CSV table of C-alpha atoms in Angstrom, one decimal:
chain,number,residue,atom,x,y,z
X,4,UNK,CA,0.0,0.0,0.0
X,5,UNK,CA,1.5,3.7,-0.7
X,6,UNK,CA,2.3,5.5,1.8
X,7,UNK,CA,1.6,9.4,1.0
X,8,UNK,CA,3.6,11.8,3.5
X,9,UNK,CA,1.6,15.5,3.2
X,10,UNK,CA,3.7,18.6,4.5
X,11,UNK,CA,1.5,22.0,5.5
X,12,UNK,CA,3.9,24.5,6.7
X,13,UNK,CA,4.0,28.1,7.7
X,14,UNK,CA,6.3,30.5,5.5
X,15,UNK,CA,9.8,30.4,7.0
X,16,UNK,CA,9.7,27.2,9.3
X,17,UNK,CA,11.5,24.5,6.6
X,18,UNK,CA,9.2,22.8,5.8
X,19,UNK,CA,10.6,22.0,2.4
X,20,UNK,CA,13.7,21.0,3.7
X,21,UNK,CA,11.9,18.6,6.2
X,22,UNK,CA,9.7,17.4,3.2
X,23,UNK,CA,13.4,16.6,1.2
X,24,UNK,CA,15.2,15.0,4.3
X,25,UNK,CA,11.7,12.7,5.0
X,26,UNK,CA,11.4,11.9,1.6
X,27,UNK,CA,15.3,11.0,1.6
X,28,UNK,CA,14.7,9.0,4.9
X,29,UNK,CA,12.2,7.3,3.8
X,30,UNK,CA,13.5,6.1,0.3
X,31,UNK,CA,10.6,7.7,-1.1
X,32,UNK,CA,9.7,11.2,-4.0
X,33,UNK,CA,9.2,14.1,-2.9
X,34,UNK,CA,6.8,16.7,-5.0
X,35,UNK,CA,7.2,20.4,-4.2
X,36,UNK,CA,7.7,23.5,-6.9
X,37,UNK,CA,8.0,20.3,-9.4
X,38,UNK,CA,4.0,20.1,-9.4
X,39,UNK,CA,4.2,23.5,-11.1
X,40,UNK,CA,6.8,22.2,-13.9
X,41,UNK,CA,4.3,19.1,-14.4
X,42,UNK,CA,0.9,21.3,-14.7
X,43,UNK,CA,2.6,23.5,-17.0
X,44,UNK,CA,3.6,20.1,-18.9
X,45,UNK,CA,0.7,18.3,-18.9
X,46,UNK,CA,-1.2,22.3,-19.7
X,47,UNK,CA,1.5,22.9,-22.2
X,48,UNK,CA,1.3,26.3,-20.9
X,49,UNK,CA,4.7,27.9,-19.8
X,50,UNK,CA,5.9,27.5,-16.1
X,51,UNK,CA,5.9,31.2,-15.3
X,52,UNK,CA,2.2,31.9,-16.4
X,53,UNK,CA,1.6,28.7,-14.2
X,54,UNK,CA,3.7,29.7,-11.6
X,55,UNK,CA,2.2,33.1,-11.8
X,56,UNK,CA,-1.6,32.4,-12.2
X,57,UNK,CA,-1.2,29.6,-9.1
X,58,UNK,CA,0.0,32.4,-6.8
X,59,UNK,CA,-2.5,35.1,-8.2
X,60,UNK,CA,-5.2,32.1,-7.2
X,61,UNK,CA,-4.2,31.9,-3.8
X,62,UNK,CA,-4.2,35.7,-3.5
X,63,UNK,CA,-7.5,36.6,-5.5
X,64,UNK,CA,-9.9,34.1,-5.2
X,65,UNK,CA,-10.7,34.8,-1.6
X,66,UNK,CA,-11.0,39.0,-2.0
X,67,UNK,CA,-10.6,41.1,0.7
X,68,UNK,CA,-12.6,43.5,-0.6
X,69,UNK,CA,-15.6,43.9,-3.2
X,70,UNK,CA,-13.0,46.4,-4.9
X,71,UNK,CA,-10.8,43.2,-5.5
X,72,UNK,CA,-13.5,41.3,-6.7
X,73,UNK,CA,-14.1,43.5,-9.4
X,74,UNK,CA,-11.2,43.2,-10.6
X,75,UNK,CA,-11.2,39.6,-11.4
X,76,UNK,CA,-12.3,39.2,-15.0
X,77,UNK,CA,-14.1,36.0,-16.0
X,78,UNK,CA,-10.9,35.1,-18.4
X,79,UNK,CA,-8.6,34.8,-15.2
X,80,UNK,CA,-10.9,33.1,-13.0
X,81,UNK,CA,-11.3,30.6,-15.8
X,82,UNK,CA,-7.8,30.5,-16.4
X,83,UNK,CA,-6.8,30.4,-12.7
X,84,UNK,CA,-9.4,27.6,-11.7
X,85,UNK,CA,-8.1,25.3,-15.0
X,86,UNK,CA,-4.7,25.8,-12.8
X,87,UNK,CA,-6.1,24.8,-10.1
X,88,UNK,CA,-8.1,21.9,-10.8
X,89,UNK,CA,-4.6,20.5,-13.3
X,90,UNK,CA,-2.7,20.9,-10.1
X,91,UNK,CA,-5.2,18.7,-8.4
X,92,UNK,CA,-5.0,15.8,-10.7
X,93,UNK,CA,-1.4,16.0,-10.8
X,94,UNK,CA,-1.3,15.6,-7.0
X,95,UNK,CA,-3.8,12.5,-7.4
X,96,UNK,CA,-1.4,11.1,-10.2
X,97,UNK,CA,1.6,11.7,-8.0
X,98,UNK,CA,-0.1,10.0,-5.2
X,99,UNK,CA,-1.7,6.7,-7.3
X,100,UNK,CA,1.9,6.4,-8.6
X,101,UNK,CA,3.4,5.3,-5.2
X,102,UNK,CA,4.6,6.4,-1.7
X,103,UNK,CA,5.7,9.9,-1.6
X,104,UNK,CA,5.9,13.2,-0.2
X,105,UNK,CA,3.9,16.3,-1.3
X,106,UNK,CA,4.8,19.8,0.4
X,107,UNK,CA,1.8,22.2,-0.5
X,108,UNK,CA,-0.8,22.9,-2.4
X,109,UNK,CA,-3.1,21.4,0.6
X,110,UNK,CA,-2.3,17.9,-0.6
X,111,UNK,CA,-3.7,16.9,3.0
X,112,UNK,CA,-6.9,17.9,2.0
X,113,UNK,CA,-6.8,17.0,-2.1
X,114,UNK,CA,-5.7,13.6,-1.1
X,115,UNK,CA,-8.0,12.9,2.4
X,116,UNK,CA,-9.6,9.5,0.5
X,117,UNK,CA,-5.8,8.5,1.0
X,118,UNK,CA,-5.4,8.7,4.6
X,119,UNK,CA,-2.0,10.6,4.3
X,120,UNK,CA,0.0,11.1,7.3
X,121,UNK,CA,-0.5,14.7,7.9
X,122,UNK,CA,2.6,16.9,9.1
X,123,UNK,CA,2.1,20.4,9.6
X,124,UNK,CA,5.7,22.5,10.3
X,125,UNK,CA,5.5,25.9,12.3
X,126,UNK,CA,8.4,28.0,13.8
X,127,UNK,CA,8.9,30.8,16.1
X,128,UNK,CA,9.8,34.1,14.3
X,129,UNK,CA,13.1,34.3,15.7
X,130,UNK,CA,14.0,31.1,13.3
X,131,UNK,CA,11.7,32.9,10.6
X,132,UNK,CA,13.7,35.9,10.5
X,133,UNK,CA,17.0,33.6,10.6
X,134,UNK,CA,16.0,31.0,7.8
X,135,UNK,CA,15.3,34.3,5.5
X,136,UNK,CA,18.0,36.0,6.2
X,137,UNK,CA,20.2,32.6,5.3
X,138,UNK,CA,17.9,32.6,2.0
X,139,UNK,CA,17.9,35.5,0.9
X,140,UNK,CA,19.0,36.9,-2.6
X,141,UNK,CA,22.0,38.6,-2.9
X,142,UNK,CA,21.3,42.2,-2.4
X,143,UNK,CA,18.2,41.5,-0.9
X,144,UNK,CA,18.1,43.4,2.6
X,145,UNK,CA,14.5,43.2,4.2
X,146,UNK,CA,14.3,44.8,8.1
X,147,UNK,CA,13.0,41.7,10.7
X,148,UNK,CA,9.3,43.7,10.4
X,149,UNK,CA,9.5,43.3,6.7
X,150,UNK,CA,10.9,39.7,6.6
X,151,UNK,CA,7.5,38.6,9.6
X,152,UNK,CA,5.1,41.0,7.6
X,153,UNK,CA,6.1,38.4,4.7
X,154,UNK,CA,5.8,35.8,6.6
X,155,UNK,CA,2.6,36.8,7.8
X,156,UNK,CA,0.9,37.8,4.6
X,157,UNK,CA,2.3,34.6,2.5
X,158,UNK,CA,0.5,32.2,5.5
X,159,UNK,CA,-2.8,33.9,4.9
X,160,UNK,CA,-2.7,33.2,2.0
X,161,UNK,CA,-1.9,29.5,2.7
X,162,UNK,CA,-4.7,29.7,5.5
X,163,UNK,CA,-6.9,30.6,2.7
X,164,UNK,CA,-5.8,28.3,0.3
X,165,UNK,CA,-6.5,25.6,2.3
X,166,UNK,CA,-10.0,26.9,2.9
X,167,UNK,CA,-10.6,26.2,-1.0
X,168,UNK,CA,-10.8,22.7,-0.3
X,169,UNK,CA,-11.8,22.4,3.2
X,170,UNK,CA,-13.6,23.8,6.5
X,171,UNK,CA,-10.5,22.3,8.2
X,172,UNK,CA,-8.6,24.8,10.3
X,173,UNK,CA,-4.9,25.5,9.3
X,174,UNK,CA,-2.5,25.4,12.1
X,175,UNK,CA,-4.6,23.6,14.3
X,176,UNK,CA,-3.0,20.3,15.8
X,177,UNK,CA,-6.1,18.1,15.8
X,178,UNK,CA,-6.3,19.1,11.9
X,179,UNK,CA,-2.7,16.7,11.6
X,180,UNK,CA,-0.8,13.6,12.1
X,181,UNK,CA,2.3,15.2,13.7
X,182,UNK,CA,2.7,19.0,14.4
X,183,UNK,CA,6.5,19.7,14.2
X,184,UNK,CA,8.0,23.0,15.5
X,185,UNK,CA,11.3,23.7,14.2
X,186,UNK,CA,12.6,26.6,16.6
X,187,UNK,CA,16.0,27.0,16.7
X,188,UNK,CA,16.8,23.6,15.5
X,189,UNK,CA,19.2,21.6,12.9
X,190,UNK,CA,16.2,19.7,10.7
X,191,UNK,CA,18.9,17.5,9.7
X,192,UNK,CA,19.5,16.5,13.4
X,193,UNK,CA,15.6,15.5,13.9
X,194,UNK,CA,14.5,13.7,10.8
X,195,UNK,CA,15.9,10.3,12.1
X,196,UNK,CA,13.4,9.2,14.5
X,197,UNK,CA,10.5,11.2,12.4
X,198,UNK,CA,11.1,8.8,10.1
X,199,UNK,CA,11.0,5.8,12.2
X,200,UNK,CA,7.6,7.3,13.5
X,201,UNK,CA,5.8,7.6,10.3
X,202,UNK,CA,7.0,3.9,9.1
X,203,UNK,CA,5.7,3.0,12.7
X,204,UNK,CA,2.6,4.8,12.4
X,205,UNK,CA,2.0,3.3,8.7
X,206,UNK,CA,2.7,-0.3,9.8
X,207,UNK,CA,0.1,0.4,13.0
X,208,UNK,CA,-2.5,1.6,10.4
X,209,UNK,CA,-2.1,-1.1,8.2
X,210,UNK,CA,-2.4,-4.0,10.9
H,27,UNK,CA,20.8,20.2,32.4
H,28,UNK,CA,17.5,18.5,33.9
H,29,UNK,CA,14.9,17.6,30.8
H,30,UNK,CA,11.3,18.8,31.4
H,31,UNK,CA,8.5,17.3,28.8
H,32,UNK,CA,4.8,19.1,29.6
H,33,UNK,CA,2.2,17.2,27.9
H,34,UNK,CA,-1.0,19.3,27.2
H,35,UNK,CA,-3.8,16.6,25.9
H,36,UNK,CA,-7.4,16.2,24.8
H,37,UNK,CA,-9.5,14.8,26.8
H,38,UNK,CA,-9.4,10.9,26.1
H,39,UNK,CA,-6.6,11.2,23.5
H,40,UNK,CA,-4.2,9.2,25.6
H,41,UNK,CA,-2.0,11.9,27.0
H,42,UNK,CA,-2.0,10.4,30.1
H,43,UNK,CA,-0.6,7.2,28.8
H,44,UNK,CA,1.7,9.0,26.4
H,45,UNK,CA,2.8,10.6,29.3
H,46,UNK,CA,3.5,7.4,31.3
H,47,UNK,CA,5.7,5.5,28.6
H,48,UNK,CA,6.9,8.5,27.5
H,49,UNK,CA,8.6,8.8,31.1
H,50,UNK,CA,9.7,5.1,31.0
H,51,UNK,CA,11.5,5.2,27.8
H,52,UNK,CA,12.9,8.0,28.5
H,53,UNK,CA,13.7,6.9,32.6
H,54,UNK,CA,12.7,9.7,33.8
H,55,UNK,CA,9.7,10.6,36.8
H,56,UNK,CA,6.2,10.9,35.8
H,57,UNK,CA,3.6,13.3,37.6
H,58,UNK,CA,0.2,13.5,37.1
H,59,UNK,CA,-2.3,13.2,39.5
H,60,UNK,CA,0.5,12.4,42.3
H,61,UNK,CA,0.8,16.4,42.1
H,62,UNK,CA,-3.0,16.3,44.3
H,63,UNK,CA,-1.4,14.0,46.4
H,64,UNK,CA,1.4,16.3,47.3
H,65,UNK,CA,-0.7,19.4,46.9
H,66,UNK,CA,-2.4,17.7,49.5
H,67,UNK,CA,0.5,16.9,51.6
H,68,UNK,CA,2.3,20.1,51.5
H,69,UNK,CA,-1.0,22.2,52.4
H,70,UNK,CA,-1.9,19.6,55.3
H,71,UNK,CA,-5.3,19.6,53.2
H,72,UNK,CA,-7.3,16.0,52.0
H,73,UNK,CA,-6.9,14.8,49.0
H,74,UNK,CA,-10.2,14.7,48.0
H,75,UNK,CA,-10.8,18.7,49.6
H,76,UNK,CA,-7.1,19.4,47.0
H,77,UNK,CA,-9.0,17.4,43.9
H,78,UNK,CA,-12.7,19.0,44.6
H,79,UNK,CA,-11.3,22.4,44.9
H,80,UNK,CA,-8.8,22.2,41.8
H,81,UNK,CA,-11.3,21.2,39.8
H,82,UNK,CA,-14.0,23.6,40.5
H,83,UNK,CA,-11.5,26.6,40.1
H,84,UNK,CA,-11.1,24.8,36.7
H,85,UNK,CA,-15.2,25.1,36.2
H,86,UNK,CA,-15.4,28.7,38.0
H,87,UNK,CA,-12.4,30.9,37.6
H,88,UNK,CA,-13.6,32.3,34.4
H,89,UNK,CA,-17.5,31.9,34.9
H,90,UNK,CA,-19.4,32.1,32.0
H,91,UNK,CA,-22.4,34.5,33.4
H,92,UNK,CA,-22.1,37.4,35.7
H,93,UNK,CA,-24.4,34.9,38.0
H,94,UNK,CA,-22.2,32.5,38.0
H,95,UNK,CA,-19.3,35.4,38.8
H,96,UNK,CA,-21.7,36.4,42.1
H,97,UNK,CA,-22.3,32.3,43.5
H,98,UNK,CA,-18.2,32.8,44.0
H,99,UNK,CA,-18.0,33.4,47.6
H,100,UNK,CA,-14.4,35.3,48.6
H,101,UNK,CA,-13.9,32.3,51.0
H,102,UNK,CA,-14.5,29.8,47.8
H,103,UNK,CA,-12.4,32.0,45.7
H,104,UNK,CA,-9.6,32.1,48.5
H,105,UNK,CA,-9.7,28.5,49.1
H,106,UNK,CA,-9.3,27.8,44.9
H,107,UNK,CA,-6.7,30.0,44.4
H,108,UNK,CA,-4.7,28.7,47.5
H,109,UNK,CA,-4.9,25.9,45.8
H,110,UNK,CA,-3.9,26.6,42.6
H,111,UNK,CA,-0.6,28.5,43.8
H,112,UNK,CA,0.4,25.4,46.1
H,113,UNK,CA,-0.2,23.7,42.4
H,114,UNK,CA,1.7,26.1,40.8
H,115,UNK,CA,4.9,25.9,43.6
H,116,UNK,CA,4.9,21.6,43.6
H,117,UNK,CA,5.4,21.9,39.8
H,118,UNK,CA,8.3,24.5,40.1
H,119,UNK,CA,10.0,22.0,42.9
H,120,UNK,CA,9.2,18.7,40.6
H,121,UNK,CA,11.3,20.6,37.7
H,122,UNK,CA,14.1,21.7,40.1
H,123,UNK,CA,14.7,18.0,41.2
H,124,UNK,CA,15.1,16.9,37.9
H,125,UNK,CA,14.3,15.6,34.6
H,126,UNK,CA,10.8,14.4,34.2
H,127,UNK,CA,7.7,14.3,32.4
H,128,UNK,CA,4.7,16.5,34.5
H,129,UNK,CA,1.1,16.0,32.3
H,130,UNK,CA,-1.9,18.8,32.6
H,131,UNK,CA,-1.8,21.7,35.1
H,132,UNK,CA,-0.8,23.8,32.1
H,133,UNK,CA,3.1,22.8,33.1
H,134,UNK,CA,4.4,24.1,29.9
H,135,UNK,CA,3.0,27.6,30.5
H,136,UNK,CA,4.0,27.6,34.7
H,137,UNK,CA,7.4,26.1,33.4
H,138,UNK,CA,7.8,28.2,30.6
H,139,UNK,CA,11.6,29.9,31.7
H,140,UNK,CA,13.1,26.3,31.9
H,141,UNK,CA,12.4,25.9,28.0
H,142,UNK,CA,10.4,22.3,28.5
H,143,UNK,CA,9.4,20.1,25.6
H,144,UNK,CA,6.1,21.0,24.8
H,145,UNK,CA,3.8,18.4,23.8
H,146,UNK,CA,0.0,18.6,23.0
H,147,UNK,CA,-1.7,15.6,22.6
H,148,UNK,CA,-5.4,14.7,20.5
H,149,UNK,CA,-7.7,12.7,18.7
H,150,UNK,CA,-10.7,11.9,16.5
H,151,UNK,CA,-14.0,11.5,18.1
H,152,UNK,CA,-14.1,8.1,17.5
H,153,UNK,CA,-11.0,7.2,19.1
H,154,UNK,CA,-12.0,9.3,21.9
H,155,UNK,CA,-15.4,7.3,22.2
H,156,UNK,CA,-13.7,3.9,22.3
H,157,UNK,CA,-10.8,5.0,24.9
H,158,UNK,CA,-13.6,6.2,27.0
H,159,UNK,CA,-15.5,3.2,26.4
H,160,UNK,CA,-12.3,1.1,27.8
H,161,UNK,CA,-12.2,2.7,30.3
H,162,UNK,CA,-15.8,3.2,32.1
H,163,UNK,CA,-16.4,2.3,35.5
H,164,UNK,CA,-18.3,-0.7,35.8
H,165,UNK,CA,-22.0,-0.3,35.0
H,166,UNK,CA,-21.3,3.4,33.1
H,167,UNK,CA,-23.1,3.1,30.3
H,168,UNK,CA,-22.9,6.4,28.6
H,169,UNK,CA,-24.2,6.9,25.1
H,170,UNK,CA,-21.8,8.1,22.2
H,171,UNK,CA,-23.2,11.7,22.3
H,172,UNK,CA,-22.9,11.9,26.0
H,173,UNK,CA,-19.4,10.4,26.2
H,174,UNK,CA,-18.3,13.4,23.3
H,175,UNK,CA,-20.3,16.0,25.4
H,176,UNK,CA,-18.1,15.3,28.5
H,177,UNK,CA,-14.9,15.8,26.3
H,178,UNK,CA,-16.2,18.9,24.9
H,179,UNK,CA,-16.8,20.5,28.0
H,180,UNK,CA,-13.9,18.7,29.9
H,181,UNK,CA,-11.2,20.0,27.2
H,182,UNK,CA,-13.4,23.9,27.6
H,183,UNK,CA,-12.1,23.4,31.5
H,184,UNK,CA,-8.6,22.9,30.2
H,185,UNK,CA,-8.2,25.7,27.9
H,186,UNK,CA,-9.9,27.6,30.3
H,187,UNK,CA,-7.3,26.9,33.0
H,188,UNK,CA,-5.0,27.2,30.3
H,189,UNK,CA,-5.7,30.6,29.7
H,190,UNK,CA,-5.2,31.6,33.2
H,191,UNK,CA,-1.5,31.1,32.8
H,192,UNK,CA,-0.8,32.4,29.5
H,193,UNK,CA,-2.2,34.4,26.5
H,194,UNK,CA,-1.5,31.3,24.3
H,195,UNK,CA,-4.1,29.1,22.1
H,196,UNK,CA,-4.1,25.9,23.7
H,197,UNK,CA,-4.5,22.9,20.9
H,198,UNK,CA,-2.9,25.3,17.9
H,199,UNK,CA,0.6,23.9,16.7
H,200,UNK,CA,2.6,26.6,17.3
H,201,UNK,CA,2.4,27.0,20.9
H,202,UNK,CA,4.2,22.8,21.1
H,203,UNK,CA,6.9,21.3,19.9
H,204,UNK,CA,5.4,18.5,19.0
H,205,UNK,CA,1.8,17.6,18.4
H,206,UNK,CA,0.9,14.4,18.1
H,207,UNK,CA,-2.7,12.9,17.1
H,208,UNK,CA,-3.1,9.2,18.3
H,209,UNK,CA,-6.0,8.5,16.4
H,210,UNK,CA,-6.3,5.0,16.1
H,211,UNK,CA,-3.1,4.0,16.8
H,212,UNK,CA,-1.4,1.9,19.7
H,213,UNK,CA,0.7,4.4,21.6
H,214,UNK,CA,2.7,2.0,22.8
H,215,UNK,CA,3.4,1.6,19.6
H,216,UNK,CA,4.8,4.5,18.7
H,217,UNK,CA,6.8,5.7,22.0
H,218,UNK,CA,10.5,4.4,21.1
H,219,UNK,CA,11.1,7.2,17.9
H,220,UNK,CA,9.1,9.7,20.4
H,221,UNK,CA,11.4,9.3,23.0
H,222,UNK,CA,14.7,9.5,20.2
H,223,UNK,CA,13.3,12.7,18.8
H,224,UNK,CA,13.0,14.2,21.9
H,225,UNK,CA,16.7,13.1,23.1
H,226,UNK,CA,18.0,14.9,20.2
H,227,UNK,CA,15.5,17.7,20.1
H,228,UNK,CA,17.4,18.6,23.8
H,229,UNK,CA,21.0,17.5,22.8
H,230,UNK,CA,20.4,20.2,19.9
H,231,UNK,CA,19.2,22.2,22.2
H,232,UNK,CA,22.0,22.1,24.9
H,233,UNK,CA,24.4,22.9,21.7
């Protein structure tokens, strides 16, 4: 039986690198920006409008305002939601195919007939400020409020995101499998035993 | 440096037991209801007067009508909130002796400038109904709504006494380091990579 691994993670905490060390772990894929590359493949549209209209999605199709709304002509909505709905079947695909890990793109929720194991990854915004700072582009020089209003603004967007597909509430530990907070800590040094965990908690499932 | 692992938990979710096996992988002390006893003991109170008391500060320290507010007598209020600082004081000495794991009493928020390992523990409803059905007194025969009723309002007494200590959300991820959903799973099961992650999460820690 496949074992799907499903990542939710605030902006900042490493969760992709926890998805990558997991999936390495665990002898298994991992899918993060590469769903992107394989809507745009399977679209034959080009990654950036993908990459583009997938991030306008998130930030549009929940408005703030009425203003906003307005502004949303029928052509992008139709062209935002095909997006959407590729990425969804990609993430099935990826999942049919065998074990794996997904980071994103509420995979815990596309995927729930799958019983996943559901990990969400938070951090405080000490290690937020830290992990951007370490990240950042050359020449890039945000302030610590600029780097957490970031922070702040791309997980609402995430929040919201995940509202698309479900009621479920983002962040909330009885909405996972395993809640990991990375504060201050080496990933590399922890993913070990989170392995053994998630092989223990399949086999206990499976039983 | 001693090790101190708080477990927050659900009510029915196995935090208890999690607790228990936690502390003997780990070979380290276990409190949980012992801290009554030496409540208790310290105050030259009984047991049951320590256990009555701690539990109706839970129900009455933030009453939910202003007629509830006035059915606190000062002697009541006095008696509770003795109580509750003798509580406080035994948890404080339990953490100076040593590395151990201390379940409920909001620990992780009394103990919060001795950096413990924060754990939250839930599950589903129906894992919840089936550990309470394990575990009724002989002839209890409650009915699957009543048995989710008492949860619900035995978990509102916890965040409730949670929030007396702290302005944190009790059950959201980022307030742990680790949150762990036993849904249908042995927890026996799943203790030894538990007990590993948190032995490195503290030998990163100490660094």
């Amino acid at each position: 039986m496949s074992r799907i691994i499903t990542i939710s993670r605030e902006f900042a905490s490493g969760g992709r690198e926890l998805g990558k060390r997991l999936a390495d772990a665990l002898n298994v894929a991992c899918y993060d920006q590469k769903i992107i590359d394989m809507v745009a493949e399977s679209e034959n549209m080009s990654r950036e409008y993908v990459a583009e209209m997938s991030e306008k999605y998130l930030r549009n199709f929940y408005p703030a305002t009425i203003g906003n709304s307005f502004a949303m002509t029928s052509s992008f909505v139709d062209g935002a939601t095909h997006i959407a709905v590729a990425e969804q079947k990609i993430i099935k695909q990826l999942a049919d195919e065998g074990s794996c890990v997904i980071v994103g793109r509420a995979a815990d929720n596309v995927l729930r007939d799958k019983s996943p194991f559901r990990i969400f990854v938070c951090a405080d915004d000490k290690s937020k400020v830290e992990r951007c700072r370490q990240r950042a582009k050359e020449g890039e020089d945000l302030s610590e409020k600029e780097i957490l209003r970031k922070c702040k603004k791309i997980d609402k967007q995430r929040r919201t995101y995940n509202e698309m597909y479900s009621s479920t509430s983002w962040g909330k530990a009885s909405e996972y499998d395993l809640c990991i907070n990375t504060s201050g800590k080496e990933i590399k040094a922890l993913v070990a035993p989170l392995a053994d965990y998630i092989n223990l908690w399949f086999e206990n499932s499976e039983k």
